[in-house]
PDB file of C-alpha atoms and ligand atoms in Angstrom:
ATOM      1  CA  MET A  19       0.000   0.000   0.000  1.00 89.00           C
ATOM      2  CA  LYS A  20       1.172   3.491  -0.780  1.00 95.00           C
ATOM      3  CA  LYS A  21       2.023   5.974   1.932  1.00 97.00           C
ATOM      4  CA  TYR A  22       2.299   9.633   1.033  1.00 97.00           C
ATOM      5  CA  ALA A  23       4.583  12.404   2.275  1.00 98.00           C
ATOM      6  CA  ILE A  24       4.786  16.111   1.608  1.00 98.00           C
ATOM      7  CA  ILE A  25       8.136  17.850   1.942  1.00 98.00           C
ATOM      8  CA  GLY A  26       7.450  21.542   2.459  1.00 97.00           C
ATOM      9  CA  GLY A  27       9.990  24.147   1.405  1.00 95.00           C
ATOM     10  CA  SER A  28      10.184  27.912   1.853  1.00 94.00           C
ATOM     11  CA  GLY A  29       6.718  29.258   2.583  1.00 92.00           C
ATOM     12  CA  LEU A  30       5.562  25.851   3.745  1.00 94.00           C
ATOM     13  CA  ASP A  31       7.342  25.174   7.025  1.00 93.00           C
ATOM     14  CA  ARG A  32       4.018  24.168   8.574  1.00 92.00           C
ATOM     15  CA  LEU A  33       0.998  22.492   7.100  1.00 92.00           C
ATOM     16  CA  ASP A  34      -1.779  24.368   8.861  1.00 91.00           C
ATOM     17  CA  THR A  35      -4.506  22.195   7.384  1.00 91.00           C
ATOM     18  CA  LEU A  36      -2.921  18.945   8.572  1.00 93.00           C
ATOM     19  CA  ALA A  37      -4.929  17.361  11.379  1.00 94.00           C
ATOM     20  CA  VAL A  38      -1.886  16.063  13.238  1.00 93.00           C
ATOM     21  CA  SER A  39      -2.173  12.698  14.962  1.00 95.00           C
ATOM     22  CA  ALA A  40       1.533  12.201  15.773  1.00 95.00           C
ATOM     23  CA  ARG A  41       4.748  14.203  15.782  1.00 97.00           C
ATOM     24  CA  ARG A  42       7.671  11.833  15.677  1.00 98.00           C
ATOM     25  CA  HIS A  43      11.227  12.986  16.379  1.00 98.00           C
ATOM     26  CA  VAL A  44      13.387  10.338  14.774  1.00 98.00           C
ATOM     27  CA  VAL A  45      17.100   9.701  14.355  1.00 98.00           C
ATOM     28  CA  THR A  46      18.491   7.924  11.318  1.00 98.00           C
ATOM     29  CA  ALA A  47      21.830   6.336  10.472  1.00 96.00           C
ATOM     30  CA  TYR A  48      22.570   9.625   8.671  1.00 96.00           C
ATOM     31  CA  GLY A  49      21.649  11.899  11.544  1.00 98.00           C
ATOM     32  CA  VAL A  50      18.597  13.886  12.502  1.00 98.00           C
ATOM     33  CA  PRO A  51      16.062  15.055   9.886  1.00 98.00           C
ATOM     34  CA  SER A  52      15.157  18.729   9.531  1.00 98.00           C
ATOM     35  CA  GLY A  53      12.225  18.353  11.924  1.00 97.00           C
ATOM     36  CA  PRO A  54       9.677  15.933  13.292  1.00 98.00           C
ATOM     37  CA  LEU A  55       7.668  13.715  11.000  1.00 98.00           C
ATOM     38  CA  CYS A  56       4.154  15.103  11.375  1.00 97.00           C
ATOM     39  CA  GLU A  57       1.605  12.427  10.633  1.00 97.00           C
ATOM     40  CA  GLY A  58      -2.049  13.188  10.152  1.00 97.00           C
ATOM     41  CA  GLN A  59      -4.910  13.784   7.768  1.00 96.00           C
ATOM     42  CA  PHE A  60      -4.585  16.288   4.961  1.00 95.00           C
ATOM     43  CA  SER A  61      -7.569  16.815   2.656  1.00 91.00           C
ATOM     44  CA  GLY A  62      -8.964  13.550   4.004  1.00 89.00           C
ATOM     45  CA  ALA A  63      -5.812  11.604   3.187  1.00 91.00           C
ATOM     46  CA  PRO A  64      -3.220  10.197   5.588  1.00 94.00           C
ATOM     47  CA  VAL A  65       0.111  11.950   5.013  1.00 97.00           C
ATOM     48  CA  VAL A  66       3.465  12.541   6.634  1.00 98.00           C
ATOM     49  CA  PHE A  67       4.654  16.143   6.525  1.00 98.00           C
ATOM     50  CA  LEU A  68       8.290  17.192   6.855  1.00 98.00           C
ATOM     51  CA  ALA A  69       9.538  20.788   6.792  1.00 97.00           C
ATOM     52  CA  ARG A  70      12.706  20.736   4.681  1.00 98.00           C
ATOM     53  CA  HIS A  71      14.237  23.771   6.388  1.00 97.00           C
ATOM     54  CA  GLY A  72      12.934  22.846   9.848  1.00 96.00           C
ATOM     55  CA  GLU A  73       9.775  24.068  11.517  1.00 94.00           C
ATOM     56  CA  THR A  74      11.330  27.474  12.241  1.00 94.00           C
ATOM     57  CA  HIS A  75      13.062  27.681   8.856  1.00 92.00           C
ATOM     58  CA  ARG A  76      16.478  27.559  10.516  1.00 95.00           C
ATOM     59  CA  LEU A  77      18.329  25.402   7.981  1.00 97.00           C
ATOM     60  CA  PRO A  78      19.862  27.017   4.883  1.00 98.00           C
ATOM     61  CA  PRO A  79      19.742  24.846   1.726  1.00 98.00           C
ATOM     62  CA  HIS A  80      23.354  23.644   1.978  1.00 98.00           C
ATOM     63  CA  LEU A  81      22.892  22.515   5.594  1.00 98.00           C
ATOM     64  CA  VAL A  82      19.699  20.532   5.170  1.00 98.00           C
ATOM     65  CA  ASN A  83      20.410  16.902   6.025  1.00 98.00           C
ATOM     66  CA  TYR A  84      18.816  15.526   2.863  1.00 98.00           C
ATOM     67  CA  ARG A  85      19.967  11.990   3.597  1.00 98.00           C
ATOM     68  CA  ALA A  86      18.385  11.977   7.038  1.00 98.00           C
ATOM     69  CA  ASN A  87      15.157  13.441   5.639  1.00 98.00           C
ATOM     70  CA  ILE A  88      14.800  10.802   2.946  1.00 98.00           C
ATOM     71  CA  ALA A  89      15.977   7.975   5.213  1.00 98.00           C
ATOM     72  CA  ALA A  90      13.441   9.022   7.869  1.00 98.00           C
ATOM     73  CA  LEU A  91      10.577   9.053   5.370  1.00 98.00           C
ATOM     74  CA  LYS A  92      11.639   5.684   4.007  1.00 98.00           C
ATOM     75  CA  ALA A  93      11.830   4.202   7.519  1.00 98.00           C
ATOM     76  CA  ALA A  94       8.334   5.577   8.226  1.00 98.00           C
ATOM     77  CA  GLY A  95       7.033   3.468   5.355  1.00 98.00           C
ATOM     78  CA  VAL A  96       6.572   6.353   2.924  1.00 98.00           C
ATOM     79  CA  THR A  97       6.457   5.294  -0.726  1.00 98.00           C
ATOM     80  CA  THR A  98       5.518   8.517  -2.460  1.00 98.00           C
ATOM     81  CA  VAL A  99       6.739  12.093  -2.004  1.00 98.00           C
ATOM     82  CA  PHE A 100       5.295  15.417  -3.123  1.00 98.00           C
ATOM     83  CA  ALA A 101       8.218  17.833  -2.834  1.00 98.00           C
ATOM     84  CA  ILE A 102       7.274  21.498  -2.806  1.00 98.00           C
ATOM     85  CA  THR A 103       9.900  24.054  -3.785  1.00 98.00           C
ATOM     86  CA  ALA A 104       9.954  27.823  -4.152  1.00 98.00           C
ATOM     87  CA  VAL A 105      12.012  28.841  -7.173  1.00 98.00           C
ATOM     88  CA  GLY A 106      13.202  31.690  -9.349  1.00 98.00           C
ATOM     89  CA  GLY A 107      11.887  31.781 -12.908  1.00 98.00           C
ATOM     90  CA  ILE A 108      14.244  31.737 -15.902  1.00 98.00           C
ATOM     91  CA  GLY A 109      12.005  30.555 -18.757  1.00 98.00           C
ATOM     92  CA  LYS A 110       9.590  33.148 -20.124  1.00 97.00           C
ATOM     93  CA  GLU A 111       6.608  30.923 -19.254  1.00 98.00           C
ATOM     94  CA  CYS A 112       7.848  30.678 -15.651  1.00 98.00           C
ATOM     95  CA  GLY A 113       7.053  34.121 -14.258  1.00 97.00           C
ATOM     96  CA  PRO A 114       6.372  34.888 -10.609  1.00 97.00           C
ATOM     97  CA  GLY A 115       3.160  33.301  -9.382  1.00 97.00           C
ATOM     98  CA  ARG A 116       3.278  30.390 -11.844  1.00 98.00           C
ATOM     99  CA  ILE A 117       3.206  26.802 -10.604  1.00 98.00           C
ATOM    100  CA  VAL A 118       5.511  24.508 -12.542  1.00 98.00           C
ATOM    101  CA  LEU A 119       5.830  20.734 -12.727  1.00 98.00           C
ATOM    102  CA  PRO A 120       9.486  20.262 -13.653  1.00 98.00           C
ATOM    103  CA  ASP A 121      10.403  17.173 -15.650  1.00 98.00           C
ATOM    104  CA  GLN A 122      14.178  17.558 -15.615  1.00 98.00           C
ATOM    105  CA  LEU A 123      16.947  18.940 -13.473  1.00 98.00           C
ATOM    106  CA  ILE A 124      20.573  19.981 -13.577  1.00 98.00           C
ATOM    107  CA  ASP A 125      22.694  19.839 -10.453  1.00 98.00           C
ATOM    108  CA  TYR A 126      25.057  22.768  -9.753  1.00 98.00           C
ATOM    109  CA  THR A 127      25.408  22.051  -6.026  1.00 98.00           C
ATOM    110  CA  TRP A 128      28.656  20.938  -4.451  1.00 98.00           C
ATOM    111  CA  GLY A 129      29.934  19.558  -1.170  1.00 97.00           C
ATOM    112  CA  ARG A 130      26.580  18.127  -0.070  1.00 98.00           C
ATOM    113  CA  GLU A 131      26.159  14.561   1.190  1.00 97.00           C
ATOM    114  CA  HIS A 132      24.502  13.449  -2.017  1.00 97.00           C
ATOM    115  CA  THR A 133      24.287   9.649  -1.857  1.00 96.00           C
ATOM    116  CA  PHE A 134      23.540   6.748   0.444  1.00 96.00           C
ATOM    117  CA  ALA A 135      26.392   4.850  -1.239  1.00 93.00           C
ATOM    118  CA  ASP A 136      28.982   4.864   1.510  1.00 87.00           C
ATOM    119  CA  GLY A 137      31.144   2.008   0.259  1.00 88.00           C
ATOM    120  CA  THR A 138      29.669  -0.587   2.606  1.00 87.00           C
ATOM    121  CA  ALA A 139      27.273  -2.247   0.150  1.00 80.00           C
ATOM    122  CA  ASN A 140      28.404  -5.368  -1.681  1.00 75.00           C
ATOM    123  CA  GLU A 141      27.951  -3.763  -5.052  1.00 83.00           C
ATOM    124  CA  VAL A 142      27.916  -0.153  -6.214  1.00 84.00           C
ATOM    125  CA  GLN A 143      24.522   0.879  -7.566  1.00 86.00           C
ATOM    126  CA  HIS A 144      24.244   3.565 -10.230  1.00 94.00           C
ATOM    127  CA  VAL A 145      20.604   4.611 -10.050  1.00 96.00           C
ATOM    128  CA  ASP A 146      18.951   5.693 -13.268  1.00 98.00           C
ATOM    129  CA  LEU A 147      17.988   9.361 -13.084  1.00 98.00           C
ATOM    130  CA  THR A 148      17.100   9.815 -16.762  1.00 98.00           C
ATOM    131  CA  ALA A 149      13.680  11.023 -15.661  1.00 98.00           C
ATOM    132  CA  PRO A 150      14.314  12.475 -12.200  1.00 98.00           C
ATOM    133  CA  PHE A 151      10.650  12.995 -11.325  1.00 98.00           C
ATOM    134  CA  SER A 152       7.988  10.298 -11.209  1.00 98.00           C
ATOM    135  CA  THR A 153       6.168  10.159 -14.541  1.00 97.00           C
ATOM    136  CA  GLU A 154       3.134   8.577 -12.877  1.00 97.00           C
ATOM    137  CA  LEU A 155       2.831  11.386 -10.314  1.00 98.00           C
ATOM    138  CA  ARG A 156       3.371  14.076 -12.923  1.00 98.00           C
ATOM    139  CA  THR A 157       0.582  12.554 -15.017  1.00 98.00           C
ATOM    140  CA  LEU A 158      -1.713  12.455 -11.983  1.00 98.00           C
ATOM    141  CA  LEU A 159      -1.005  16.098 -11.087  1.00 98.00           C
ATOM    142  CA  LEU A 160      -1.596  17.236 -14.669  1.00 98.00           C
ATOM    143  CA  GLU A 161      -4.852  15.288 -14.738  1.00 98.00           C
ATOM    144  CA  VAL A 162      -6.277  16.770 -11.511  1.00 98.00           C
ATOM    145  CA  ALA A 163      -5.009  20.330 -11.961  1.00 98.00           C
ATOM    146  CA  PRO A 164      -8.112  21.640 -13.821  1.00 98.00           C
ATOM    147  CA  ASP A 165     -10.447  20.297 -11.110  1.00 96.00           C
ATOM    148  CA  ALA A 166      -8.232  21.877  -8.470  1.00 97.00           C
ATOM    149  CA  GLY A 167      -8.486  25.165 -10.376  1.00 97.00           C
ATOM    150  CA  VAL A 168      -4.725  25.274 -10.856  1.00 97.00           C
ATOM    151  CA  GLU A 169      -3.052  26.209 -14.108  1.00 97.00           C
ATOM    152  CA  LEU A 170       0.218  24.307 -14.334  1.00 98.00           C
ATOM    153  CA  VAL A 171       3.266  24.922 -16.486  1.00 98.00           C
ATOM    154  CA  GLU A 172       3.624  21.372 -17.770  1.00 97.00           C
ATOM    155  CA  GLY A 173       7.361  20.922 -17.701  1.00 97.00           C
ATOM    156  CA  GLY A 174      10.548  22.636 -16.722  1.00 98.00           C
ATOM    157  CA  VAL A 175      14.224  22.150 -16.078  1.00 98.00           C
ATOM    158  CA  TYR A 176      15.072  22.798 -12.450  1.00 99.00           C
ATOM    159  CA  GLY A 177      18.636  24.017 -11.909  1.00 99.00           C
ATOM    160  CA  ALA A 178      19.777  23.342  -8.341  1.00 98.00           C
ATOM    161  CA  THR A 179      22.272  25.920  -7.069  1.00 98.00           C
ATOM    162  CA  GLN A 180      24.267  25.897  -3.873  1.00 98.00           C
ATOM    163  CA  GLY A 181      22.936  29.014  -2.170  1.00 97.00           C
ATOM    164  CA  PRO A 182      22.212  30.429   0.227  1.00 97.00           C
ATOM    165  CA  ARG A 183      23.078  33.488  -1.823  1.00 98.00           C
ATOM    166  CA  LEU A 184      21.069  34.178  -4.950  1.00 97.00           C
ATOM    167  CA  GLU A 185      22.818  33.881  -8.298  1.00 98.00           C
ATOM    168  CA  THR A 186      24.612  36.469 -10.382  1.00 97.00           C
ATOM    169  CA  ALA A 187      23.038  37.552 -13.671  1.00 97.00           C
ATOM    170  CA  ALA A 188      25.861  35.802 -15.564  1.00 97.00           C
ATOM    171  CA  GLU A 189      25.254  32.562 -13.684  1.00 98.00           C
ATOM    172  CA  ILE A 190      21.594  32.715 -14.641  1.00 98.00           C
ATOM    173  CA  ARG A 191      22.504  33.446 -18.281  1.00 98.00           C
ATOM    174  CA  ARG A 192      24.724  30.361 -18.217  1.00 98.00           C
ATOM    175  CA  MET A 193      21.922  28.287 -16.692  1.00 98.00           C
ATOM    176  CA  GLU A 194      19.554  29.578 -19.368  1.00 98.00           C
ATOM    177  CA  ARG A 195      22.026  28.465 -22.049  1.00 98.00           C
ATOM    178  CA  ASP A 196      22.178  25.077 -20.310  1.00 98.00           C
ATOM    179  CA  GLY A 197      18.416  24.799 -20.691  1.00 98.00           C
ATOM    180  CA  CYS A 198      17.272  25.599 -17.145  1.00 98.00           C
ATOM    181  CA  THR A 199      13.877  27.254 -16.868  1.00 98.00           C
ATOM    182  CA  LEU A 200      13.814  27.354 -13.059  1.00 98.00           C
ATOM    183  CA  VAL A 201      16.387  27.890 -10.332  1.00 98.00           C
ATOM    184  CA  GLY A 202      16.197  26.648  -6.769  1.00 98.00           C
ATOM    185  CA  MET A 203      18.550  25.513  -4.050  1.00 98.00           C
ATOM    186  CA  THR A 204      17.086  22.299  -2.635  1.00 98.00           C
ATOM    187  CA  GLY A 205      16.055  19.964  -5.461  1.00 98.00           C
ATOM    188  CA  MET A 206      19.392  18.188  -5.289  1.00 98.00           C
ATOM    189  CA  PRO A 207      20.478  15.958  -3.765  1.00 98.00           C
ATOM    190  CA  GLU A 208      16.916  15.410  -2.542  1.00 98.00           C
ATOM    191  CA  ALA A 209      15.574  14.016  -5.838  1.00 98.00           C
ATOM    192  CA  ALA A 210      18.534  11.665  -6.352  1.00 98.00           C
ATOM    193  CA  LEU A 211      18.402  10.385  -2.782  1.00 98.00           C
ATOM    194  CA  ALA A 212      14.686   9.698  -3.154  1.00 98.00           C
ATOM    195  CA  ARG A 213      15.475   7.641  -6.247  1.00 98.00           C
ATOM    196  CA  GLU A 214      18.240   5.763  -4.406  1.00 97.00           C
ATOM    197  CA  ALA A 215      15.766   5.023  -1.612  1.00 97.00           C
ATOM    198  CA  GLY A 216      13.223   3.749  -4.133  1.00 97.00           C
ATOM    199  CA  LEU A 217      10.657   6.466  -3.403  1.00 98.00           C
ATOM    200  CA  ASP A 218       8.325   7.881  -6.034  1.00 98.00           C
ATOM    201  CA  TYR A 219       9.179  11.562  -6.010  1.00 98.00           C
ATOM    202  CA  VAL A 220       7.629  14.516  -7.773  1.00 98.00           C
ATOM    203  CA  MET A 221       8.419  18.199  -7.476  1.00 98.00           C
ATOM    204  CA  ILE A 222       5.931  21.059  -7.613  1.00 98.00           C
ATOM    205  CA  SER A 223       7.635  24.435  -7.956  1.00 98.00           C
ATOM    206  CA  LEU A 224       6.096  27.782  -7.092  1.00 98.00           C
ATOM    207  CA  VAL A 225       7.857  30.637  -8.865  1.00 98.00           C
ATOM    208  CA  VAL A 226       8.373  33.496  -6.411  1.00 98.00           C
ATOM    209  CA  ASN A 227      10.666  35.838  -8.390  1.00 97.00           C
ATOM    210  CA  TRP A 228      12.332  36.303 -11.733  1.00 97.00           C
ATOM    211  CA  ALA A 229      15.849  34.871 -11.481  1.00 98.00           C
ATOM    212  CA  ALA A 230      18.758  37.326 -11.282  1.00 98.00           C
ATOM    213  CA  GLY A 231      18.950  39.620 -14.298  1.00 97.00           C
ATOM    214  CA  ILE A 232      15.856  38.152 -16.001  1.00 96.00           C
ATOM    215  CA  GLY A 233      13.173  40.660 -15.099  1.00 80.00           C
ATOM    216  CA  GLY A 234      15.520  43.628 -15.417  1.00 86.00           C
ATOM    217  CA  LYS A 235      14.932  44.436 -11.750  1.00 86.00           C
ATOM    218  CA  THR A 236      16.786  43.433  -8.612  1.00 91.00           C
ATOM    219  CA  ILE A 237      15.190  40.594  -6.676  1.00 95.00           C
ATOM    220  CA  SER A 238      12.880  41.897  -3.977  1.00 93.00           C
ATOM    221  CA  HIS A 239      12.304  39.925  -0.794  1.00 93.00           C
ATOM    222  CA  ALA A 240       8.924  41.602  -0.489  1.00 95.00           C
ATOM    223  CA  GLU A 241       7.968  40.171  -3.885  1.00 93.00           C
ATOM    224  CA  ILE A 242       9.180  36.715  -2.858  1.00 96.00           C
ATOM    225  CA  GLY A 243       7.131  36.933   0.346  1.00 95.00           C
ATOM    226  CA  HIS A 244       4.068  38.043  -1.585  1.00 96.00           C
ATOM    227  CA  HIS A 245       4.204  35.107  -4.008  1.00 96.00           C
ATOM    228  CA  LEU A 246       4.949  32.594  -1.248  1.00 95.00           C
ATOM    229  CA  GLU A 247       1.929  33.810   0.664  1.00 92.00           C
ATOM    230  CA  HIS A 248      -0.427  33.847  -2.294  1.00 93.00           C
ATOM    231  CA  GLY A 249       0.736  30.804  -4.257  1.00 95.00           C
ATOM    232  CA  MET A 250       1.106  28.103  -1.647  1.00 96.00           C
ATOM    233  CA  SER A 251      -2.633  27.605  -1.122  1.00 95.00           C
ATOM    234  CA  ALA A 252      -3.039  26.668  -4.808  1.00 97.00           C
ATOM    235  CA  VAL A 253      -0.118  24.231  -4.564  1.00 97.00           C
ATOM    236  CA  LEU A 254      -1.742  22.578  -1.556  1.00 96.00           C
ATOM    237  CA  ARG A 255      -5.121  22.437  -3.277  1.00 96.00           C
ATOM    238  CA  LEU A 256      -3.432  20.595  -6.125  1.00 97.00           C
ATOM    239  CA  VAL A 257      -1.711  18.101  -3.823  1.00 97.00           C
ATOM    240  CA  GLY A 258      -4.938  17.549  -1.874  1.00 97.00           C
ATOM    241  CA  ARG A 259      -6.832  16.801  -5.062  1.00 97.00           C
ATOM    242  CA  ALA A 260      -4.108  14.445  -6.293  1.00 97.00           C
ATOM    243  CA  LEU A 261      -4.147  12.567  -2.988  1.00 97.00           C
ATOM    244  CA  GLY A 262      -7.933  12.242  -3.101  1.00 95.00           C
ATOM    245  CA  VAL A 263      -7.862  10.816  -6.619  1.00 96.00           C
ATOM    246  CA  ALA A 264      -4.883   8.538  -5.914  1.00 95.00           C
ATOM    247  CA  LEU A 265      -6.564   7.061  -2.836  1.00 93.00           C
ATOM    248  CA  SER A 266      -9.845   6.499  -4.655  1.00 92.00           C
ATOM    249  CA  ARG A 267      -8.163   4.278  -7.277  1.00 89.00           C
TER     250      ARG A 267
HETATM  251  N1  HPA B 308      17.439  31.454  -7.017  1.00 77.27           N
HETATM  252  C1  HPA B 308      17.630  30.326  -6.317  1.00 77.27           C
HETATM  253  N2  HPA B 308      16.714  29.834  -5.489  1.00 77.27           N
HETATM  254  C2  HPA B 308      15.548  30.493  -5.385  1.00 77.27           C
HETATM  255  C3  HPA B 308      15.299  31.672  -6.088  1.00 77.27           C
HETATM  256  C4  HPA B 308      16.285  32.186  -6.961  1.00 77.27           C
HETATM  257  O1  HPA B 308      16.128  33.218  -7.630  1.00 77.27           O
HETATM  258  N3  HPA B 308      14.048  32.082  -5.735  1.00 77.27           N
HETATM  259  C5  HPA B 308      13.575  31.160  -4.862  1.00 77.27           C
HETATM  260  N4  HPA B 308      14.484  30.196  -4.631  1.00 77.27           N
END
């Protein structure tokens, strides 16, 4: 049986509409996850919620213990992850306020613990990451989006940068040439670790600003805050609808 988790990013450190039945502080072989695993009912569906940056948003992207987060979800019996990220928009269809379902990613991060392969397994495994996000979950989200009243950008290339600083305009121009349409700081190694752990993983990205140099303006934290506040409810409506449909099948 499937068990669903939501990993909340910036703007989603708490899931206010989760009727919490348990808050479990766990420790994994890789250390402590970003926060407790909050189990409960969301939109009528049982889910586990984990705040990627911690419940008080204390962890910058490069200090999130991605391995502990994924290992904790796996140990809790989770099979399927909806990963919510706030991103900068690079592609012209990815302006602030848009909700994007990326289908590809490029990893520009460095120095993060990015694999469970620690040399102790009998055989090295090279997981296939050709399609980094679950095709089945992307199809489901695209199918339910109209009923949820959410207009989705159907694909995108998520470029994962190291942060916590934002990028330079030249870095974004390079990413654009590489084919990135979105930029964020947390998609990797999270997506690859989920694949290593055998979890179905999909990312839903809320665009909260034009990436550096794209809109011709400097990036405003007020604008980011505005889009986080206004866009997250639509993202959650979408996930709630997807959960309802998935559980009814
Ligand atoms: N760059 C990287 N990460 C981000 C951005 C950005 O412009 N906006 C939100 N997360």
